[in-house]
Amino acid sequence: MKKMLYGHFREDFMWSTASSAYQIEGGWRADGKGLSIWDKFAHSPSRILNDDVGDIACDSYNKIEEDVAILKQLKVSHYRFSISWPRVLPDGTINHINEAGINYYQKLLNALLAANIQPQVTLYHWDLPQAIEDYGGFLNDSFVKLFRDYADLMFDRLGSKVKIWITFNEPIMVANHGYGFGGFAPGINSGPDTLPYIVGHNLIKAHAEAWHVYNDKYRAKQNGKISITLNSDWSEPRNPYRQEDYDAARRVVEFYLGWFAHPIFNGDYSEIVKTRIRDRSLALHFNFSRLPEFTPEEIKRVKGTHDFFGLNHYTSSHLKNKYLLDPLLMSSFSSSLCTLLNFVLCRGVVTVSDRVWLDTGSVWLKVAPFGLRKLLNFIKEQYGNPPIIITENGVSEKGTVDLNDVHRNYYYEKYINQVLKAYLLDGVDVRGYTAWSLMDNLEWAAGFSERFGFFYVNRSDPNLPRVPKNSVNFYTKVIKSKHYSQP
Ligand code: GBH
């Protein structure tokens, strides 16, 4: 039997839990807020399971006190939430500032600080102002300046109270699911190989500009840290004795995490990403690669725009090499078929999940704690041993409400123990851990059906009370002991 590890994280370890604006705030038209792409998406038929919408969500817009009270109950040192861009800038531009929206975040920040909870603030967690989308959204490179101006305003108005900033949450989801497969807002289904690369390129440039604004104008007086949050599963070779499976597994992480991490940490896209996309583009009779190129000045501007590595991680899979189907054949598939085949297969691999791994309330999420330790080590080796903040990790349930969520305790126990191993045994510089999520909320296209929260939100009661699940006690115990050991 494997021994559990006993030991301590750093004294200043950040124990956090998270949420995002569209998933919890509601108040979709309150006090001058503009519409976001998720407002529009959710109101289109059949985009979200059961046609759920985030109009009210958990009503956090009107429940600052309740939310801070449950954070206090959890005893977290930090809380990660996001700002709704159209709430503060209804048309996306600084031409029209919605003071009522800024006021909400000021009040939330004040309440958190009064409770001695440090904020970790995400500028963009998927709710683009619809007004920007109407001009092409992330496909239009004026997006870079719009994001820069928005970030500048937030640093100016809120920055004295914030020490941790995150520019974008999971840019790959924005690119692939928003503009490639269409399962997320704005719901554009163009296939995985065209628009997502343009979107990704603009996201990287916008991130870099926000980092530079902070660095040049605010860092000296506000003394905070700013970076980006990337998500990745861990990919384990199906057969580690087969070099081609090993290479395939690695290629997936390089494509997935490396798409964004490589330019930001190492400069430019990695060779493997550049070569593969170029080869496939040429085989499809393009006379250029569909992956945009950075100019040498841009490479310099982007490289090093990080103060930590923000990581979201939930699950792992096994990977087998798969020789690419004939690219012309692939291109003749409808994009919905490509959705089925998915991003990964289009890159020459097949995903298999281990039947031994436990199922959860999300089809994509199998419990495989070892993967987090491996991914942390991958980041340490590939990106120069950066300080890492785990900005999300967690598990869901579905169906009948059971407040005795022992499966969640099990998940957190095993995953946090792997983080401790990475820190103590492998020397990975882990600075914080964030459990997703504070409370049950709108799980994007899955609506309210998948529940990740520590607190159950009773949606049949108009007051939307937050009811603690068993895992509240578990997480609180872990935090209080400041270390982790098997209870
Ligand atoms: C995070 O994304 C988000 O940041 C957070 O807002 C969200 O609530 C949380 O996870 C839980 O999902 O539908 O089979 O194509 C996590 C990464 C990757 C999870 C893509 C959902 C969809 C797989 N996500 N995945 S599928």
Coordinates of C-alpha atoms and ligand atoms in Angstrom, one line a residue:
M1 CA 0.0 0.0 0.0
K2 CA 1.2 3.5 -0.8
K3 CA 1.9 5.6 2.2
M4 CA 0.2 8.9 2.6
L5 CA 2.5 11.8 3.0
Y6 CA 2.6 13.9 6.1
G7 CA 4.1 17.3 6.0
H8 CA 3.5 21.0 5.6
F9 CA 3.0 23.5 2.8
R10 CA 4.6 26.9 3.0
E11 CA 3.6 29.1 6.0
D12 CA 2.1 31.6 3.5
F13 CA 0.3 29.0 1.4
M14 CA -2.8 30.4 -0.2
W15 CA -5.9 28.2 0.6
S16 CA -8.6 29.4 -1.7
T17 CA -11.9 28.5 -3.3
A18 CA -13.3 30.0 -6.5
S19 CA -16.2 31.2 -8.6
S20 CA -16.8 33.2 -11.7
A21 CA -19.1 36.1 -12.5
Y22 CA -21.5 34.5 -15.0
Q23 CA -21.8 31.4 -13.0
I24 CA -22.9 33.0 -9.7
E25 CA -23.7 36.7 -10.0
G26 CA -27.1 36.9 -11.8
G27 CA -28.2 40.6 -12.0
W28 CA -27.9 40.2 -15.7
R29 CA -29.5 43.5 -16.5
A30 CA -29.1 45.2 -13.1
D31 CA -28.0 48.8 -12.7
G32 CA -26.8 49.4 -16.3
K33 CA -24.9 46.2 -16.9
G34 CA -24.4 45.4 -20.6
L35 CA -25.0 42.0 -22.1
S36 CA -22.3 39.4 -22.4
I37 CA -21.9 36.6 -25.0
W38 CA -23.1 34.1 -22.3
D39 CA -26.3 36.1 -21.7
K40 CA -27.0 35.9 -25.4
F41 CA -25.9 32.3 -25.7
A42 CA -28.0 31.1 -22.7
H43 CA -31.0 32.8 -24.1
S44 CA -30.7 31.0 -27.5
P45 CA -32.6 27.7 -27.6
S46 CA -30.9 24.5 -26.6
R47 CA -27.5 25.9 -26.0
I48 CA -27.6 25.1 -22.3
L49 CA -28.9 21.9 -20.8
N50 CA -32.6 22.3 -19.8
D51 CA -32.3 25.8 -21.3
D52 CA -30.9 27.0 -17.9
V53 CA -29.8 30.7 -17.9
G54 CA -27.6 32.7 -15.6
D55 CA -30.0 35.6 -15.2
I56 CA -30.2 35.1 -11.5
A57 CA -27.7 32.3 -11.0
C58 CA -26.8 32.4 -7.3
D59 CA -27.8 36.0 -7.0
S60 CA -24.4 36.9 -5.7
Y61 CA -24.9 40.4 -7.1
N62 CA -27.3 40.9 -4.2
K63 CA -25.6 38.6 -1.7
I64 CA -22.2 39.9 -0.8
E65 CA -22.8 39.3 2.9
E66 CA -24.0 35.7 2.5
D67 CA -21.1 34.9 0.2
V68 CA -18.5 36.4 2.6
A69 CA -20.1 34.6 5.5
I70 CA -19.7 31.2 3.8
L71 CA -16.1 32.0 2.9
K72 CA -15.5 32.7 6.5
Q73 CA -17.1 29.5 7.5
L74 CA -14.7 27.7 5.2
K75 CA -11.7 29.5 6.8
V76 CA -10.0 30.1 3.4
S77 CA -7.2 32.7 3.3
H78 CA -8.1 33.7 -0.3
Y79 CA -11.1 33.8 -2.6
R80 CA -10.9 33.7 -6.4
F81 CA -13.7 35.5 -8.3
S82 CA -14.0 37.2 -11.6
I83 CA -15.2 40.5 -12.9
S84 CA -18.0 40.7 -15.4
W85 CA -16.5 43.0 -18.1
P86 CA -19.9 44.2 -19.4
R87 CA -21.0 45.0 -15.8
V88 CA -18.3 47.6 -15.5
L89 CA -18.1 48.5 -19.2
P90 CA -21.5 47.9 -20.8
D91 CA -20.3 48.3 -24.4
G92 CA -16.9 46.9 -23.7
T93 CA -15.1 50.2 -24.1
I94 CA -13.9 52.8 -21.6
N95 CA -16.1 55.4 -23.3
H96 CA -18.9 54.4 -21.0
I97 CA -18.1 53.4 -17.4
N98 CA -20.8 51.9 -15.3
E99 CA -20.1 53.1 -11.8
A100 CA -22.8 50.9 -10.2
G101 CA -20.9 47.9 -11.6
I102 CA -17.6 49.0 -10.2
N103 CA -19.3 49.7 -6.9
Y104 CA -20.4 46.1 -6.6
Y105 CA -16.7 44.9 -6.9
Q106 CA -15.6 47.6 -4.5
K107 CA -18.1 46.5 -1.9
L108 CA -17.2 42.8 -2.4
L109 CA -13.5 43.6 -2.0
N110 CA -14.1 45.7 1.1
A111 CA -16.2 42.9 2.7
L112 CA -13.5 40.3 1.9
L113 CA -10.7 42.4 3.3
A114 CA -12.7 43.1 6.4
A115 CA -13.1 39.3 6.8
N116 CA -9.3 39.0 6.3
I117 CA -9.8 37.1 3.1
Q118 CA -7.4 38.1 0.2
P119 CA -8.9 38.4 -3.2
Q120 CA -7.6 36.7 -6.3
V121 CA -9.3 38.5 -9.2
T122 CA -9.8 37.1 -12.7
L123 CA -10.4 39.8 -15.4
Y124 CA -11.9 37.5 -17.9
H125 CA -13.8 34.3 -17.2
W126 CA -15.6 33.9 -20.5
D127 CA -18.2 36.6 -20.4
L128 CA -17.2 38.9 -23.2
P129 CA -19.3 42.1 -23.7
Q130 CA -21.7 41.2 -26.6
A131 CA -20.9 44.6 -28.0
I132 CA -17.3 43.5 -28.6
E133 CA -18.4 40.2 -30.1
D134 CA -20.6 42.2 -32.5
Y135 CA -17.4 43.6 -34.0
G136 CA -15.7 40.2 -34.3
G137 CA -14.7 39.6 -30.7
F138 CA -11.4 37.8 -30.3
L139 CA -11.0 37.5 -34.1
N140 CA -10.6 41.2 -34.5
D141 CA -7.2 42.3 -33.3
S142 CA -8.5 45.5 -31.9
F143 CA -9.6 43.2 -29.0
V144 CA -6.0 43.5 -27.7
K145 CA -6.4 47.2 -27.1
L146 CA -9.9 46.9 -25.7
F147 CA -8.7 44.4 -23.1
R148 CA -5.7 46.5 -22.3
D149 CA -7.9 49.5 -21.5
Y150 CA -10.3 47.4 -19.5
A151 CA -7.5 46.0 -17.4
D152 CA -5.9 49.4 -16.9
L153 CA -9.2 50.7 -15.6
M154 CA -9.6 47.8 -13.2
F155 CA -6.1 48.2 -11.8
D156 CA -6.7 51.9 -11.4
R157 CA -10.1 51.5 -9.6
L158 CA -9.6 48.2 -7.7
G159 CA -5.9 47.5 -7.7
S160 CA -5.1 49.0 -4.3
K161 CA -7.2 46.1 -2.8
V162 CA -5.9 43.3 -5.0
K163 CA -2.6 41.5 -4.7
I164 CA -3.3 38.6 -7.2
W165 CA -4.6 39.3 -10.7
I166 CA -5.4 36.7 -13.4
T167 CA -5.8 38.1 -16.9
F168 CA -7.6 35.1 -18.6
N169 CA -9.2 32.0 -17.4
E170 CA -8.4 29.0 -19.6
P171 CA -7.8 30.7 -23.0
I172 CA -7.9 27.4 -24.7
M173 CA -11.5 27.0 -23.8
V174 CA -12.3 30.4 -25.2
A175 CA -10.5 29.6 -28.5
N176 CA -11.6 25.9 -29.0
H177 CA -15.0 25.8 -27.4
G178 CA -16.1 29.3 -28.2
Y179 CA -14.9 29.6 -31.8
G180 CA -13.9 26.0 -32.8
F181 CA -16.5 23.6 -31.6
G182 CA -19.2 26.1 -30.5
G183 CA -20.2 24.4 -27.3
F184 CA -19.5 27.6 -25.4
A185 CA -20.4 31.2 -26.2
P186 CA -20.4 32.7 -28.7
G187 CA -21.1 29.3 -30.2
I188 CA -19.1 29.5 -33.4
N189 CA -18.6 26.1 -35.0
S190 CA -15.7 26.5 -37.4
G191 CA -13.7 23.3 -36.6
P192 CA -10.6 23.1 -34.5
D193 CA -8.1 24.2 -37.0
T194 CA -9.1 27.6 -38.3
L195 CA -10.5 30.3 -36.0
P196 CA -9.1 29.0 -32.7
Y197 CA -5.5 29.8 -33.6
I198 CA -6.4 33.4 -34.4
V199 CA -8.4 33.7 -31.2
G200 CA -5.5 32.2 -29.2
H201 CA -3.0 34.6 -30.8
N202 CA -5.0 37.7 -29.8
L203 CA -5.6 36.3 -26.3
I204 CA -1.8 35.9 -25.8
K205 CA -1.1 39.4 -27.1
A206 CA -3.9 40.9 -24.9
H207 CA -2.6 39.0 -21.9
A208 CA 0.9 40.4 -22.5
E209 CA -0.4 44.0 -22.8
A210 CA -2.4 43.8 -19.6
W211 CA 0.7 42.4 -17.8
H212 CA 2.8 45.3 -19.2
V213 CA 0.3 47.9 -18.1
Y214 CA 0.4 46.5 -14.6
N215 CA 4.1 46.2 -14.6
D216 CA 4.7 49.8 -15.9
K217 CA 2.0 51.7 -14.2
Y218 CA 0.8 49.9 -11.1
R219 CA 3.3 47.3 -9.8
A220 CA 5.5 49.8 -7.8
K221 CA 2.6 51.2 -5.8
Q222 CA 0.2 48.3 -5.7
N223 CA 2.8 45.6 -5.2
G224 CA 0.7 42.7 -6.6
K225 CA 1.3 39.8 -8.9
I226 CA -0.3 39.2 -12.3
S227 CA -0.4 36.2 -14.6
I228 CA -2.7 33.9 -16.6
T229 CA -4.5 30.7 -15.7
L230 CA -4.1 27.8 -18.1
N231 CA -5.9 24.5 -17.8
S232 CA -4.7 21.0 -18.7
D233 CA -5.5 17.4 -18.1
W234 CA -2.5 15.2 -17.6
S235 CA -1.9 12.8 -20.5
E236 CA -0.3 9.4 -19.6
P237 CA 1.0 7.1 -22.3
R238 CA -1.3 4.1 -22.7
N239 CA 1.7 2.0 -23.0
P240 CA 4.8 3.7 -21.5
Y241 CA 7.1 1.1 -23.2
R242 CA 5.9 2.3 -26.6
Q243 CA 7.9 5.4 -27.5
E244 CA 5.2 6.5 -29.9
D245 CA 2.6 6.5 -27.1
Y246 CA 4.9 8.4 -24.9
D247 CA 5.5 11.0 -27.6
A248 CA 1.8 11.2 -28.3
A249 CA 1.0 11.9 -24.6
R250 CA 3.6 14.5 -24.4
R251 CA 2.4 16.1 -27.7
V252 CA -1.0 16.5 -26.2
V253 CA 0.2 18.4 -23.2
E254 CA 2.5 20.5 -25.5
F255 CA -0.4 21.4 -27.6
Y256 CA -2.8 22.0 -24.8
L257 CA -0.8 23.8 -22.1
G258 CA 2.1 24.7 -24.4
W259 CA 0.0 26.6 -26.9
F260 CA -0.2 29.4 -24.4
A261 CA 2.5 28.6 -21.9
H262 CA 5.3 28.3 -24.4
P263 CA 5.0 31.9 -25.8
I264 CA 4.5 33.4 -22.4
F265 CA 7.2 31.5 -20.5
N266 CA 9.7 30.5 -23.2
G267 CA 9.0 32.8 -26.1
D268 CA 7.1 31.9 -29.2
Y269 CA 5.1 28.8 -30.0
S270 CA 7.0 25.6 -29.5
E271 CA 8.6 23.9 -32.5
I272 CA 6.4 20.9 -32.3
V273 CA 3.3 23.0 -32.4
K274 CA 4.6 25.2 -35.2
T275 CA 5.8 22.2 -37.3
R276 CA 2.7 20.1 -36.9
I277 CA 0.2 22.9 -37.7
R278 CA 2.3 24.1 -40.7
D279 CA 2.6 20.6 -42.1
R280 CA -1.1 20.0 -41.8
S281 CA -1.9 23.3 -43.3
L282 CA 0.3 22.7 -46.3
A283 CA -1.1 19.2 -46.8
L284 CA -4.5 20.9 -47.0
H285 CA -3.2 23.1 -49.8
F286 CA -3.0 26.3 -47.8
N287 CA 0.1 28.2 -48.7
F288 CA 0.7 29.3 -45.2
S289 CA 0.4 27.8 -41.7
R290 CA -2.9 28.5 -40.0
L291 CA -1.0 29.2 -36.8
P292 CA -0.3 33.0 -36.9
E293 CA 3.3 34.0 -36.4
F294 CA 4.7 36.4 -33.8
T295 CA 7.1 39.1 -35.1
P296 CA 10.4 39.2 -33.2
E297 CA 9.2 42.3 -31.3
E298 CA 6.0 40.5 -30.3
I299 CA 8.0 37.5 -29.1
K300 CA 10.0 39.8 -26.8
R301 CA 6.9 41.6 -25.7
V302 CA 5.1 38.4 -24.7
K303 CA 8.0 36.4 -23.2
G304 CA 8.2 36.8 -19.5
T305 CA 4.8 38.2 -18.9
H306 CA 4.1 36.1 -15.8
D307 CA 4.5 36.4 -12.1
F308 CA 3.4 32.9 -11.4
F309 CA 1.8 29.9 -13.3
G310 CA -1.9 29.7 -12.7
L311 CA -3.1 26.1 -13.2
N312 CA -6.6 24.6 -13.5
H313 CA -6.6 20.8 -13.4
Y314 CA -9.3 18.2 -12.9
T315 CA -8.6 14.9 -14.6
S316 CA -6.3 12.8 -16.7
S317 CA -6.4 10.4 -19.6
H318 CA -4.4 7.7 -21.3
L319 CA -3.1 8.5 -24.8
K320 CA -2.3 6.3 -27.7
N321 CA -0.5 7.4 -30.8
K322 CA -2.8 7.5 -33.8
Y323 CA -1.4 8.1 -37.3
L324 CA -3.2 11.1 -38.7
L325 CA -6.0 10.4 -41.0
D326 CA -5.4 11.7 -44.4
P327 CA -5.7 15.5 -43.9
L328 CA -7.9 16.0 -47.0
L329 CA -10.2 13.4 -45.7
M330 CA -10.2 15.1 -42.3
S331 CA -11.0 18.4 -43.9
S332 CA -14.0 16.9 -45.6
F333 CA -15.6 16.0 -42.2
S334 CA -18.2 18.4 -41.1
S335 CA -17.1 20.4 -38.2
S336 CA -19.6 18.7 -35.9
L337 CA -17.9 15.4 -36.7
C338 CA -14.7 17.1 -35.9
T339 CA -16.2 18.0 -32.6
L340 CA -16.8 14.4 -32.0
L341 CA -13.4 13.4 -33.1
N342 CA -12.2 16.3 -31.0
F343 CA -9.2 18.5 -30.8
V344 CA -7.0 15.7 -29.6
L345 CA -7.7 13.2 -32.4
C346 CA -7.1 15.9 -34.9
R347 CA -3.6 16.0 -33.5
G348 CA -2.9 12.4 -34.0
V349 CA -3.8 10.7 -30.8
V350 CA -6.5 8.6 -29.3
T351 CA -7.7 9.2 -25.7
V352 CA -8.7 6.3 -23.5
S353 CA -9.6 6.6 -19.9
D354 CA -8.7 4.0 -17.4
R355 CA -11.8 2.0 -16.3
V356 CA -10.4 1.8 -12.8
W357 CA -10.7 5.6 -12.4
L358 CA -13.8 6.6 -10.5
D359 CA -16.7 8.3 -12.3
T360 CA -18.1 11.6 -11.2
G361 CA -21.0 13.9 -12.0
S362 CA -19.2 15.1 -15.2
V363 CA -18.6 12.8 -18.1
W364 CA -15.2 14.3 -18.7
L365 CA -14.0 14.1 -15.2
K366 CA -12.5 10.8 -13.9
V367 CA -10.7 10.7 -10.6
A368 CA -6.9 10.2 -11.3
P369 CA -5.0 12.1 -8.6
F370 CA -1.5 11.0 -9.7
G371 CA -1.9 13.2 -12.8
L372 CA -1.8 16.4 -10.9
R373 CA 1.7 15.6 -9.5
K374 CA 2.9 14.7 -12.9
L375 CA 1.5 17.9 -14.5
L376 CA 3.1 20.0 -11.8
N377 CA 6.4 18.4 -12.5
F378 CA 6.0 18.9 -16.2
I379 CA 5.4 22.6 -15.6
K380 CA 8.5 22.8 -13.4
E381 CA 10.7 21.2 -16.0
Q382 CA 9.3 22.9 -19.1
Y383 CA 8.7 26.4 -17.9
G384 CA 11.7 27.2 -15.6
N385 CA 10.4 26.1 -12.2
P386 CA 7.9 29.0 -11.8
P387 CA 5.9 29.6 -8.6
I388 CA 2.6 27.8 -9.3
I389 CA -0.9 28.7 -8.0
I390 CA -3.4 25.9 -8.5
T391 CA -6.3 28.2 -9.4
E392 CA -8.9 25.4 -9.8
N393 CA -9.3 21.7 -8.8
G394 CA -12.5 20.0 -7.9
V395 CA -15.2 17.4 -8.6
S396 CA -18.9 17.4 -9.3
E397 CA -22.1 15.4 -8.6
K398 CA -25.3 15.1 -10.5
G399 CA -28.9 14.1 -9.7
T400 CA -30.4 13.7 -6.2
V401 CA -29.0 16.1 -3.7
D402 CA -26.9 14.5 -1.0
L403 CA -25.2 16.8 1.4
N404 CA -23.0 14.0 2.6
D405 CA -20.6 14.5 -0.3
V406 CA -17.9 12.0 0.8
H407 CA -16.8 11.6 -2.8
R408 CA -15.7 15.2 -2.7
N409 CA -13.7 14.6 0.5
Y410 CA -12.1 11.7 -1.1
Y411 CA -11.2 13.7 -4.3
Y412 CA -9.7 16.6 -2.3
E413 CA -7.8 14.3 0.0
K414 CA -6.1 12.4 -2.8
Y415 CA -5.4 15.4 -5.0
I416 CA -4.1 17.7 -2.2
N417 CA -1.9 14.9 -1.1
Q418 CA -0.4 14.7 -4.6
V419 CA 0.2 18.4 -4.5
L420 CA 2.1 18.0 -1.2
K421 CA 4.2 15.3 -2.8
A422 CA 5.1 17.5 -5.7
Y423 CA 6.0 20.3 -3.3
L424 CA 7.9 18.2 -0.7
L425 CA 9.4 15.4 -2.7
D426 CA 9.8 16.9 -6.1
G427 CA 10.6 20.5 -5.3
V428 CA 7.8 22.0 -7.3
D429 CA 7.2 25.6 -6.1
V430 CA 3.5 25.4 -5.3
R431 CA 2.2 28.5 -3.6
G432 CA -1.5 28.0 -3.4
Y433 CA -4.4 25.6 -3.9
T434 CA -7.9 26.6 -4.9
A435 CA -10.9 24.4 -4.7
W436 CA -13.6 24.7 -7.4
S437 CA -16.1 25.8 -6.3
L438 CA -17.5 27.8 -3.4
M439 CA -21.1 26.9 -4.2
D440 CA -23.1 25.0 -6.8
N441 CA -23.6 27.3 -9.8
L442 CA -24.3 27.5 -13.5
E443 CA -21.9 24.9 -14.9
W444 CA -21.8 26.4 -18.4
A445 CA -23.4 24.3 -21.1
A446 CA -24.3 21.7 -18.4
G447 CA -26.5 24.3 -16.7
F448 CA -27.3 23.7 -13.0
S449 CA -27.2 20.0 -13.4
E450 CA -23.5 19.4 -12.5
R451 CA -22.7 20.7 -9.0
F452 CA -19.1 21.4 -7.9
G453 CA -19.8 23.4 -4.8
F454 CA -18.9 23.1 -1.1
F455 CA -22.3 24.7 -0.6
Y456 CA -25.5 23.4 -2.1
V457 CA -27.7 26.2 -3.4
N458 CA -31.4 25.4 -3.0
R459 CA -32.9 26.7 -6.2
S460 CA -36.4 25.9 -5.2
D461 CA -36.3 28.5 -2.5
P462 CA -36.4 32.0 -3.9
N463 CA -33.8 33.2 -1.3
L464 CA -31.3 30.7 -2.8
P465 CA -29.9 29.7 0.6
R466 CA -26.4 28.3 0.6
V467 CA -26.4 25.0 2.5
P468 CA -23.0 23.5 3.6
K469 CA -22.2 20.0 2.4
N470 CA -20.0 17.6 4.4
S471 CA -16.9 18.7 2.5
V472 CA -17.0 22.2 4.1
N473 CA -15.8 20.6 7.3
F474 CA -13.2 18.5 5.5
Y475 CA -11.7 21.4 3.7
T476 CA -11.7 23.6 6.8
K477 CA -9.8 20.9 8.7
V478 CA -7.2 20.7 6.0
I479 CA -6.8 24.5 6.0
K480 CA -6.7 24.8 9.8
S481 CA -4.0 22.1 10.1
K482 CA -2.0 24.1 7.5
H483 CA -0.7 20.9 6.2
Y484 CA -2.1 17.8 4.9
S485 CA -2.3 14.3 6.4
Q486 CA -4.8 11.5 6.2
P487 CA -7.5 12.3 8.8
Ligands
GBH1 C1 -13.3 25.0 -15.5 O1 -13.0 24.5 -16.7 C2 -13.9 26.4 -15.5 O2 -12.9 27.4 -15.3 C3 -15.0 26.6 -14.5 O3 -15.6 27.8 -14.8 C4 -15.9 25.4 -14.5 O4 -17.0 25.6 -13.8 C5 -15.1 24.2 -14.0 O5 -13.9 24.0 -14.8 C6 -15.8 22.9 -14.0 O6 -16.1 22.5 -15.3 O7 -17.8 18.9 -22.7 O8 -16.5 16.8 -22.9 O9 -16.0 18.7 -24.3 C7 -12.5 23.2 -16.7 C8 -12.0 22.6 -17.9 C9 -12.4 21.6 -19.9 C10 -13.9 21.3 -18.2 C11 -13.4 21.1 -21.0 C12 -15.0 20.9 -19.2 C13 -15.5 20.1 -21.4 C14 -15.3 18.7 -21.9 N1 -13.0 22.2 -18.8 N2 -14.4 20.3 -20.4 S1 -16.5 18.3 -23.1

